[in-house]
Amino acid sequence: MMKAFGASDIGLKRKENQDSYVIAKSENGNLLAIVCDGIGGGLAGDVASHMAVAHMKERFLQKQEFSDDLDVKHWLKTVIQEANDLIFMQSAKSAMQKGMGTTCVGVLYTKAQTYIFNVGDSRIYGVYDHHFICLTEDHSFVQDLLKAGEITEEEAKHHPNRNMLTNALGIWDNVKIDINKIKDGFSYLLICSDGLHGYVKEEEIIRILSKTEDIRNLVYELINASKSAGGYDNVSVILLHEDGETDE
């Protein structure tokens, strides 16, 4: 049984929390865990991220079972595109919400396989045999520069445009979605907004995850690490571990 726990925090500098997250479990034991980091002025980012997680949770709980790989991937593409369309249409209706959008990253765990999906620059990390691996690729201007070999990893961390996204839900009528099946055998899957990975060094995340503690404690330790690093952004963390019951 997959155990999951998540939490979100406004941080120390922001006036509102534009992150949303959800952990949902179906009657047949499938599990969906999502983190969305909203973008847009005022409360618009909050609206976009909440719309995305609420729509995906609702559709997930309606889905009876996944028959195979193709079914999973088709379902994820369809439901994420639907969330994109809902946000895009809502944004077009309201001057206050014009241009709102959200990142969307998550895990769909079934008894047969585990799948990850990503839009934007929130991330999923996996811990495999004490190896800490980033399983998603950021959809960002800086990531494009990195891939082209125009900047180094170190330069990317401090680049002035490091928060510039090239892909998000709700901004365009079509959205690019990364969907991948991942290897079993992980001890943890960490889903997080850039409030964690943008400010807390990987070494510190690894140090926290190496502790033999309940995942609730680990999630709050990760959030506190973000706040200790300055708390400049909202931070959301979901941790999945193969053990026990699901919690939210």
PDB file of C-alpha atoms in Angstrom:
ATOM      1  CA  MET A   1       0.000   0.000   0.000  1.00  0.00           C
ATOM      2  CA  MET A   2       1.247   3.462  -0.896  1.00  0.00           C
ATOM      3  CA  LYS A   3       1.357   5.956   1.949  1.00  0.00           C
ATOM      4  CA  ALA A   4       1.163   9.646   1.067  1.00  0.00           C
ATOM      5  CA  PHE A   5       1.137  12.898   2.996  1.00  0.00           C
ATOM      6  CA  GLY A   6       1.186  16.502   1.817  1.00  0.00           C
ATOM      7  CA  ALA A   7       1.199  20.042   3.175  1.00  0.00           C
ATOM      8  CA  SER A   8       1.403  23.590   1.854  1.00  0.00           C
ATOM      9  CA  ASP A   9       2.691  26.782   3.469  1.00  0.00           C
ATOM     10  CA  ILE A  10       2.455  30.444   2.480  1.00  0.00           C
ATOM     11  CA  GLY A  11       6.134  31.029   3.379  1.00  0.00           C
ATOM     12  CA  LEU A  12       7.433  34.166   5.035  1.00  0.00           C
ATOM     13  CA  LYS A  13       7.199  36.811   2.291  1.00  0.00           C
ATOM     14  CA  ARG A  14       4.045  36.280   0.218  1.00  0.00           C
ATOM     15  CA  LYS A  15       0.616  37.741   1.009  1.00  0.00           C
ATOM     16  CA  GLU A  16      -1.307  34.710  -0.242  1.00  0.00           C
ATOM     17  CA  ASN A  17      -0.669  31.054  -0.982  1.00  0.00           C
ATOM     18  CA  GLN A  18      -1.138  30.383  -4.698  1.00  0.00           C
ATOM     19  CA  ASP A  19      -0.132  26.706  -4.413  1.00  0.00           C
ATOM     20  CA  SER A  20      -2.741  23.947  -4.282  1.00  0.00           C
ATOM     21  CA  TYR A  21      -2.255  20.232  -3.759  1.00  0.00           C
ATOM     22  CA  VAL A  22      -4.403  17.133  -3.538  1.00  0.00           C
ATOM     23  CA  ILE A  23      -4.040  13.484  -2.564  1.00  0.00           C
ATOM     24  CA  ALA A  24      -6.943  11.288  -3.679  1.00  0.00           C
ATOM     25  CA  LYS A  25      -7.404   7.550  -3.337  1.00  0.00           C
ATOM     26  CA  SER A  26      -9.950   5.528  -5.297  1.00  0.00           C
ATOM     27  CA  GLU A  27     -11.904   2.583  -3.916  1.00  0.00           C
ATOM     28  CA  ASN A  28      -9.758   0.144  -5.892  1.00  0.00           C
ATOM     29  CA  GLY A  29      -6.489   1.396  -4.395  1.00  0.00           C
ATOM     30  CA  ASN A  30      -5.274   3.764  -7.128  1.00  0.00           C
ATOM     31  CA  LEU A  31      -3.789   7.033  -5.884  1.00  0.00           C
ATOM     32  CA  LEU A  32      -3.440  10.490  -7.428  1.00  0.00           C
ATOM     33  CA  ALA A  33      -1.151  13.126  -5.883  1.00  0.00           C
ATOM     34  CA  ILE A  34      -0.768  16.587  -7.453  1.00  0.00           C
ATOM     35  CA  VAL A  35       1.003  19.875  -6.698  1.00  0.00           C
ATOM     36  CA  CYS A  36       0.030  23.027  -8.624  1.00  0.00           C
ATOM     37  CA  ASP A  37       1.815  26.386  -8.286  1.00  0.00           C
ATOM     38  CA  GLY A  38      -0.414  29.215  -9.506  1.00  0.00           C
ATOM     39  CA  ILE A  39       0.763  32.181 -11.557  1.00  0.00           C
ATOM     40  CA  GLY A  40      -0.997  35.492 -12.202  1.00  0.00           C
ATOM     41  CA  GLY A  41      -1.659  38.698 -10.315  1.00  0.00           C
ATOM     42  CA  GLY A  42      -3.850  39.059  -7.226  1.00  0.00           C
ATOM     43  CA  LEU A  43      -5.620  35.868  -6.288  1.00  0.00           C
ATOM     44  CA  ALA A  44      -5.748  34.632  -9.892  1.00  0.00           C
ATOM     45  CA  GLY A  45      -2.925  32.121  -9.425  1.00  0.00           C
ATOM     46  CA  ASP A  46      -4.747  30.692  -6.433  1.00  0.00           C
ATOM     47  CA  VAL A  47      -7.908  30.285  -8.551  1.00  0.00           C
ATOM     48  CA  ALA A  48      -6.010  28.551 -11.376  1.00  0.00           C
ATOM     49  CA  SER A  49      -4.153  26.085  -9.153  1.00  0.00           C
ATOM     50  CA  HIS A  50      -7.317  25.231  -7.213  1.00  0.00           C
ATOM     51  CA  MET A  51      -9.326  24.710 -10.426  1.00  0.00           C
ATOM     52  CA  ALA A  52      -6.687  22.281 -11.726  1.00  0.00           C
ATOM     53  CA  VAL A  53      -6.486  20.068  -8.627  1.00  0.00           C
ATOM     54  CA  ALA A  54     -10.277  20.125  -8.070  1.00  0.00           C
ATOM     55  CA  HIS A  55     -11.048  19.079 -11.662  1.00  0.00           C
ATOM     56  CA  MET A  56      -8.450  16.302 -11.720  1.00  0.00           C
ATOM     57  CA  LYS A  57      -9.540  14.935  -8.351  1.00  0.00           C
ATOM     58  CA  GLU A  58     -13.189  14.867  -9.423  1.00  0.00           C
ATOM     59  CA  ARG A  59     -12.407  13.060 -12.696  1.00  0.00           C
ATOM     60  CA  PHE A  60     -10.082  10.613 -10.915  1.00  0.00           C
ATOM     61  CA  LEU A  61     -12.746   9.605  -8.406  1.00  0.00           C
ATOM     62  CA  GLN A  62     -15.172   8.994 -11.313  1.00  0.00           C
ATOM     63  CA  LYS A  63     -12.715   6.664 -13.070  1.00  0.00           C
ATOM     64  CA  GLN A  64     -13.454   3.040 -12.228  1.00  0.00           C
ATOM     65  CA  GLU A  65     -10.197   1.414 -13.331  1.00  0.00           C
ATOM     66  CA  PHE A  66      -7.300   1.795 -15.763  1.00  0.00           C
ATOM     67  CA  SER A  67      -7.058  -1.034 -18.275  1.00  0.00           C
ATOM     68  CA  ASP A  68      -3.500  -0.520 -19.575  1.00  0.00           C
ATOM     69  CA  ASP A  69      -0.720   1.981 -20.367  1.00  0.00           C
ATOM     70  CA  LEU A  70      -2.626   3.536 -23.236  1.00  0.00           C
ATOM     71  CA  ASP A  71      -5.693   4.065 -21.056  1.00  0.00           C
ATOM     72  CA  VAL A  72      -3.638   5.786 -18.329  1.00  0.00           C
ATOM     73  CA  LYS A  73      -1.809   8.084 -20.738  1.00  0.00           C
ATOM     74  CA  HIS A  74      -4.959   8.958 -22.685  1.00  0.00           C
ATOM     75  CA  TRP A  75      -6.832   9.686 -19.443  1.00  0.00           C
ATOM     76  CA  LEU A  76      -4.049  11.917 -18.101  1.00  0.00           C
ATOM     77  CA  LYS A  77      -3.748  13.857 -21.368  1.00  0.00           C
ATOM     78  CA  THR A  78      -7.517  14.319 -21.579  1.00  0.00           C
ATOM     79  CA  VAL A  79      -8.031  15.413 -17.974  1.00  0.00           C
ATOM     80  CA  ILE A  80      -5.045  17.783 -17.913  1.00  0.00           C
ATOM     81  CA  GLN A  81      -6.173  19.345 -21.215  1.00  0.00           C
ATOM     82  CA  GLU A  82      -9.680  19.737 -19.737  1.00  0.00           C
ATOM     83  CA  ALA A  83      -8.182  21.546 -16.709  1.00  0.00           C
ATOM     84  CA  ASN A  84      -6.217  23.753 -19.100  1.00  0.00           C
ATOM     85  CA  ASP A  85      -9.403  24.619 -21.026  1.00  0.00           C
ATOM     86  CA  LEU A  86     -11.365  25.415 -17.858  1.00  0.00           C
ATOM     87  CA  ILE A  87      -8.681  27.819 -16.615  1.00  0.00           C
ATOM     88  CA  PHE A  88      -8.190  29.344 -20.085  1.00  0.00           C
ATOM     89  CA  MET A  89     -11.932  30.031 -20.467  1.00  0.00           C
ATOM     90  CA  GLN A  90     -12.273  31.400 -16.928  1.00  0.00           C
ATOM     91  CA  SER A  91      -9.282  33.689 -17.549  1.00  0.00           C
ATOM     92  CA  ALA A  92     -10.887  35.031 -20.737  1.00  0.00           C
ATOM     93  CA  LYS A  93     -14.104  35.889 -18.874  1.00  0.00           C
ATOM     94  CA  SER A  94     -12.570  37.935 -16.063  1.00  0.00           C
ATOM     95  CA  ALA A  95     -10.304  40.988 -16.326  1.00  0.00           C
ATOM     96  CA  MET A  96      -9.079  40.284 -12.761  1.00  0.00           C
ATOM     97  CA  GLN A  97      -8.051  36.750 -13.742  1.00  0.00           C
ATOM     98  CA  LYS A  98      -6.696  37.458 -17.218  1.00  0.00           C
ATOM     99  CA  GLY A  99      -3.433  35.601 -17.833  1.00  0.00           C
ATOM    100  CA  MET A 100      -3.765  33.310 -14.820  1.00  0.00           C
ATOM    101  CA  GLY A 101      -2.251  29.860 -15.021  1.00  0.00           C
ATOM    102  CA  THR A 102      -0.600  27.162 -12.991  1.00  0.00           C
ATOM    103  CA  THR A 103       2.104  24.522 -13.054  1.00  0.00           C
ATOM    104  CA  CYS A 104       0.834  20.967 -12.576  1.00  0.00           C
ATOM    105  CA  VAL A 105       2.964  18.030 -11.516  1.00  0.00           C
ATOM    106  CA  GLY A 106       1.898  14.721 -10.042  1.00  0.00           C
ATOM    107  CA  VAL A 107       1.936  10.978  -9.608  1.00  0.00           C
ATOM    108  CA  LEU A 108      -0.718   8.463 -10.623  1.00  0.00           C
ATOM    109  CA  TYR A 109      -0.110   5.226  -8.761  1.00  0.00           C
ATOM    110  CA  THR A 110      -1.918   2.073  -9.817  1.00  0.00           C
ATOM    111  CA  LYS A 111      -1.446  -1.469  -8.581  1.00  0.00           C
ATOM    112  CA  ALA A 112       0.279  -2.304 -11.874  1.00  0.00           C
ATOM    113  CA  GLN A 113       2.475   0.776 -12.530  1.00  0.00           C
ATOM    114  CA  THR A 114       3.395   4.267 -11.375  1.00  0.00           C
ATOM    115  CA  TYR A 115       3.122   7.252 -13.733  1.00  0.00           C
ATOM    116  CA  ILE A 116       4.294  10.840 -13.427  1.00  0.00           C
ATOM    117  CA  PHE A 117       3.113  13.918 -15.318  1.00  0.00           C
ATOM    118  CA  ASN A 118       4.391  17.472 -15.554  1.00  0.00           C
ATOM    119  CA  VAL A 119       3.480  20.904 -16.903  1.00  0.00           C
ATOM    120  CA  GLY A 120       5.759  23.787 -15.832  1.00  0.00           C
ATOM    121  CA  ASP A 121       8.577  23.873 -13.277  1.00  0.00           C
ATOM    122  CA  SER A 122       7.244  22.101 -10.195  1.00  0.00           C
ATOM    123  CA  ARG A 123       9.129  18.819  -9.792  1.00  0.00           C
ATOM    124  CA  ILE A 124       9.102  15.157  -8.842  1.00  0.00           C
ATOM    125  CA  TYR A 125      12.164  13.512  -7.311  1.00  0.00           C
ATOM    126  CA  GLY A 126      12.645   9.805  -6.700  1.00  0.00           C
ATOM    127  CA  VAL A 127      14.845   8.091  -4.124  1.00  0.00           C
ATOM    128  CA  TYR A 128      16.138   4.787  -5.514  1.00  0.00           C
ATOM    129  CA  ASP A 129      18.708   2.824  -3.467  1.00  0.00           C
ATOM    130  CA  HIS A 130      19.833   6.077  -1.812  1.00  0.00           C
ATOM    131  CA  HIS A 131      20.162   7.812  -5.196  1.00  0.00           C
ATOM    132  CA  PHE A 132      18.212  11.092  -5.406  1.00  0.00           C
ATOM    133  CA  ILE A 133      16.989  11.638  -8.969  1.00  0.00           C
ATOM    134  CA  CYS A 134      14.941  14.428 -10.539  1.00  0.00           C
ATOM    135  CA  LEU A 135      12.315  12.597 -12.620  1.00  0.00           C
ATOM    136  CA  THR A 136      10.781  15.628 -14.368  1.00  0.00           C
ATOM    137  CA  GLU A 137      12.184  18.246 -16.720  1.00  0.00           C
ATOM    138  CA  ASP A 138      11.338  21.907 -16.102  1.00  0.00           C
ATOM    139  CA  HIS A 139       9.427  23.709 -18.833  1.00  0.00           C
ATOM    140  CA  SER A 140      11.358  26.943 -18.401  1.00  0.00           C
ATOM    141  CA  PHE A 141      13.499  29.444 -20.264  1.00  0.00           C
ATOM    142  CA  VAL A 142      16.540  28.502 -18.170  1.00  0.00           C
ATOM    143  CA  GLN A 143      16.059  24.769 -18.827  1.00  0.00           C
ATOM    144  CA  ASP A 144      16.033  25.508 -22.568  1.00  0.00           C
ATOM    145  CA  LEU A 145      19.322  27.412 -22.174  1.00  0.00           C
ATOM    146  CA  LEU A 146      20.792  24.484 -20.222  1.00  0.00           C
ATOM    147  CA  LYS A 147      19.756  21.960 -22.878  1.00  0.00           C
ATOM    148  CA  ALA A 148      21.304  24.134 -25.567  1.00  0.00           C
ATOM    149  CA  GLY A 149      24.561  24.243 -23.566  1.00  0.00           C
ATOM    150  CA  GLU A 150      24.425  28.043 -23.306  1.00  0.00           C
ATOM    151  CA  ILE A 151      24.655  28.128 -19.501  1.00  0.00           C
ATOM    152  CA  THR A 152      25.953  25.809 -16.747  1.00  0.00           C
ATOM    153  CA  GLU A 153      23.950  24.197 -13.918  1.00  0.00           C
ATOM    154  CA  GLU A 154      25.485  26.710 -11.502  1.00  0.00           C
ATOM    155  CA  GLU A 155      24.560  29.669 -13.725  1.00  0.00           C
ATOM    156  CA  ALA A 156      21.007  28.310 -14.028  1.00  0.00           C
ATOM    157  CA  LYS A 157      20.533  28.466 -10.234  1.00  0.00           C
ATOM    158  CA  HIS A 158      21.149  32.223 -10.196  1.00  0.00           C
ATOM    159  CA  HIS A 159      19.872  33.236 -13.626  1.00  0.00           C
ATOM    160  CA  PRO A 160      17.671  36.382 -13.489  1.00  0.00           C
ATOM    161  CA  ASN A 161      15.011  34.654 -15.634  1.00  0.00           C
ATOM    162  CA  ARG A 162      15.037  31.346 -13.764  1.00  0.00           C
ATOM    163  CA  ASN A 163      11.307  31.652 -12.940  1.00  0.00           C
ATOM    164  CA  MET A 164      10.229  32.287 -16.551  1.00  0.00           C
ATOM    165  CA  LEU A 165       7.995  29.407 -17.689  1.00  0.00           C
ATOM    166  CA  THR A 166       7.666  28.182 -21.275  1.00  0.00           C
ATOM    167  CA  ASN A 167       4.628  26.035 -20.438  1.00  0.00           C
ATOM    168  CA  ALA A 168       1.751  26.202 -17.939  1.00  0.00           C
ATOM    169  CA  LEU A 169      -1.902  25.265 -17.622  1.00  0.00           C
ATOM    170  CA  GLY A 170      -4.422  27.909 -18.653  1.00  0.00           C
ATOM    171  CA  ILE A 171      -2.139  30.290 -20.550  1.00  0.00           C
ATOM    172  CA  TRP A 172      -2.557  28.863 -24.061  1.00  0.00           C
ATOM    173  CA  ASP A 173      -5.380  26.854 -25.605  1.00  0.00           C
ATOM    174  CA  ASN A 174      -3.026  23.920 -26.093  1.00  0.00           C
ATOM    175  CA  VAL A 175      -0.659  22.598 -23.454  1.00  0.00           C
ATOM    176  CA  LYS A 176       2.454  20.409 -23.615  1.00  0.00           C
ATOM    177  CA  ILE A 177       2.206  17.537 -21.125  1.00  0.00           C
ATOM    178  CA  ASP A 178       5.060  15.216 -20.118  1.00  0.00           C
ATOM    179  CA  ILE A 179       3.781  11.761 -19.091  1.00  0.00           C
ATOM    180  CA  ASN A 180       6.137   8.941 -18.143  1.00  0.00           C
ATOM    181  CA  LYS A 181       5.932   5.515 -16.545  1.00  0.00           C
ATOM    182  CA  ILE A 182       8.610   5.193 -13.857  1.00  0.00           C
ATOM    183  CA  LYS A 183      10.524   2.263 -12.418  1.00  0.00           C
ATOM    184  CA  ASP A 184       9.234   0.550  -9.293  1.00  0.00           C
ATOM    185  CA  GLY A 185      11.614   0.142  -6.371  1.00  0.00           C
ATOM    186  CA  PHE A 186      11.663   3.743  -5.148  1.00  0.00           C
ATOM    187  CA  SER A 187      11.702   4.339  -1.403  1.00  0.00           C
ATOM    188  CA  TYR A 188      10.243   7.848  -1.770  1.00  0.00           C
ATOM    189  CA  LEU A 189       8.641  10.037  -4.406  1.00  0.00           C
ATOM    190  CA  LEU A 190       8.804  13.757  -3.588  1.00  0.00           C
ATOM    191  CA  ILE A 191       6.404  16.135  -5.381  1.00  0.00           C
ATOM    192  CA  CYS A 192       7.102  19.819  -4.765  1.00  0.00           C
ATOM    193  CA  SER A 193       6.632  23.377  -5.966  1.00  0.00           C
ATOM    194  CA  ASP A 194       9.688  25.539  -6.650  1.00  0.00           C
ATOM    195  CA  GLY A 195       9.282  27.014  -3.173  1.00  0.00           C
ATOM    196  CA  LEU A 196      11.251  23.926  -2.123  1.00  0.00           C
ATOM    197  CA  HIS A 197      13.603  23.027  -4.963  1.00  0.00           C
ATOM    198  CA  GLY A 198      14.277  26.666  -5.867  1.00  0.00           C
ATOM    199  CA  TYR A 199      15.679  27.528  -2.442  1.00  0.00           C
ATOM    200  CA  VAL A 200      16.719  24.359  -0.595  1.00  0.00           C
ATOM    201  CA  LYS A 201      19.884  22.605  -1.788  1.00  0.00           C
ATOM    202  CA  GLU A 202      19.547  19.010  -2.925  1.00  0.00           C
ATOM    203  CA  GLU A 203      22.040  17.959  -0.251  1.00  0.00           C
ATOM    204  CA  GLU A 204      19.696  19.283   2.443  1.00  0.00           C
ATOM    205  CA  ILE A 205      16.644  17.568   0.897  1.00  0.00           C
ATOM    206  CA  ILE A 206      18.609  14.291   0.760  1.00  0.00           C
ATOM    207  CA  ARG A 207      19.724  14.735   4.402  1.00  0.00           C
ATOM    208  CA  ILE A 208      16.112  15.140   5.539  1.00  0.00           C
ATOM    209  CA  LEU A 209      14.843  12.195   3.482  1.00  0.00           C
ATOM    210  CA  SER A 210      17.580   9.934   4.877  1.00  0.00           C
ATOM    211  CA  LYS A 211      16.021  10.160   8.355  1.00  0.00           C
ATOM    212  CA  THR A 212      13.940   7.208   9.535  1.00  0.00           C
ATOM    213  CA  GLU A 213      10.900   9.244  10.505  1.00  0.00           C
ATOM    214  CA  ASP A 214       7.189   9.260   9.759  1.00  0.00           C
ATOM    215  CA  ILE A 215       6.510  10.938   6.403  1.00  0.00           C
ATOM    216  CA  ARG A 216       4.413  13.644   8.088  1.00  0.00           C
ATOM    217  CA  ASN A 217       7.488  14.772  10.011  1.00  0.00           C
ATOM    218  CA  LEU A 218       9.620  14.644   6.858  1.00  0.00           C
ATOM    219  CA  VAL A 219       7.138  16.805   4.923  1.00  0.00           C
ATOM    220  CA  TYR A 220       7.106  19.455   7.660  1.00  0.00           C
ATOM    221  CA  GLU A 221      10.913  19.332   7.924  1.00  0.00           C
ATOM    222  CA  LEU A 222      11.172  20.013   4.181  1.00  0.00           C
ATOM    223  CA  ILE A 223       8.755  22.951   4.478  1.00  0.00           C
ATOM    224  CA  ASN A 224      10.704  24.321   7.452  1.00  0.00           C
ATOM    225  CA  ALA A 225      13.919  24.020   5.422  1.00  0.00           C
ATOM    226  CA  SER A 226      12.329  26.267   2.770  1.00  0.00           C
ATOM    227  CA  LYS A 227      11.393  28.808   5.426  1.00  0.00           C
ATOM    228  CA  SER A 228      14.881  28.638   6.956  1.00  0.00           C
ATOM    229  CA  ALA A 229      16.275  29.416   3.485  1.00  0.00           C
ATOM    230  CA  GLY A 230      14.282  32.671   3.516  1.00  0.00           C
ATOM    231  CA  GLY A 231      10.693  31.560   2.919  1.00  0.00           C
ATOM    232  CA  TYR A 232      10.587  33.685  -0.244  1.00  0.00           C
ATOM    233  CA  ASP A 233       7.849  31.641  -1.918  1.00  0.00           C
ATOM    234  CA  ASN A 234       4.847  29.478  -1.147  1.00  0.00           C
ATOM    235  CA  VAL A 235       5.984  25.900  -0.657  1.00  0.00           C
ATOM    236  CA  SER A 236       4.038  22.669  -1.201  1.00  0.00           C
ATOM    237  CA  VAL A 237       5.341  19.165  -0.606  1.00  0.00           C
ATOM    238  CA  ILE A 238       3.836  15.704  -1.050  1.00  0.00           C
ATOM    239  CA  LEU A 239       5.813  12.639  -0.042  1.00  0.00           C
ATOM    240  CA  LEU A 240       4.890   9.119  -1.179  1.00  0.00           C
ATOM    241  CA  HIS A 241       6.255   6.017   0.492  1.00  0.00           C
ATOM    242  CA  GLU A 242       5.379   2.355  -0.056  1.00  0.00           C
ATOM    243  CA  ASP A 243       3.979   1.579   3.387  1.00  0.00           C
ATOM    244  CA  GLY A 244       0.724   1.743   5.328  1.00  0.00           C
ATOM    245  CA  GLU A 245      -2.368   3.836   4.733  1.00  0.00           C
ATOM    246  CA  THR A 246      -2.969   6.944   2.635  1.00  0.00           C
ATOM    247  CA  ASP A 247      -3.413  10.268   4.378  1.00  0.00           C
ATOM    248  CA  GLU A 248      -3.996  13.862   3.352  1.00  0.00           C
TER     249      GLU A 248
END
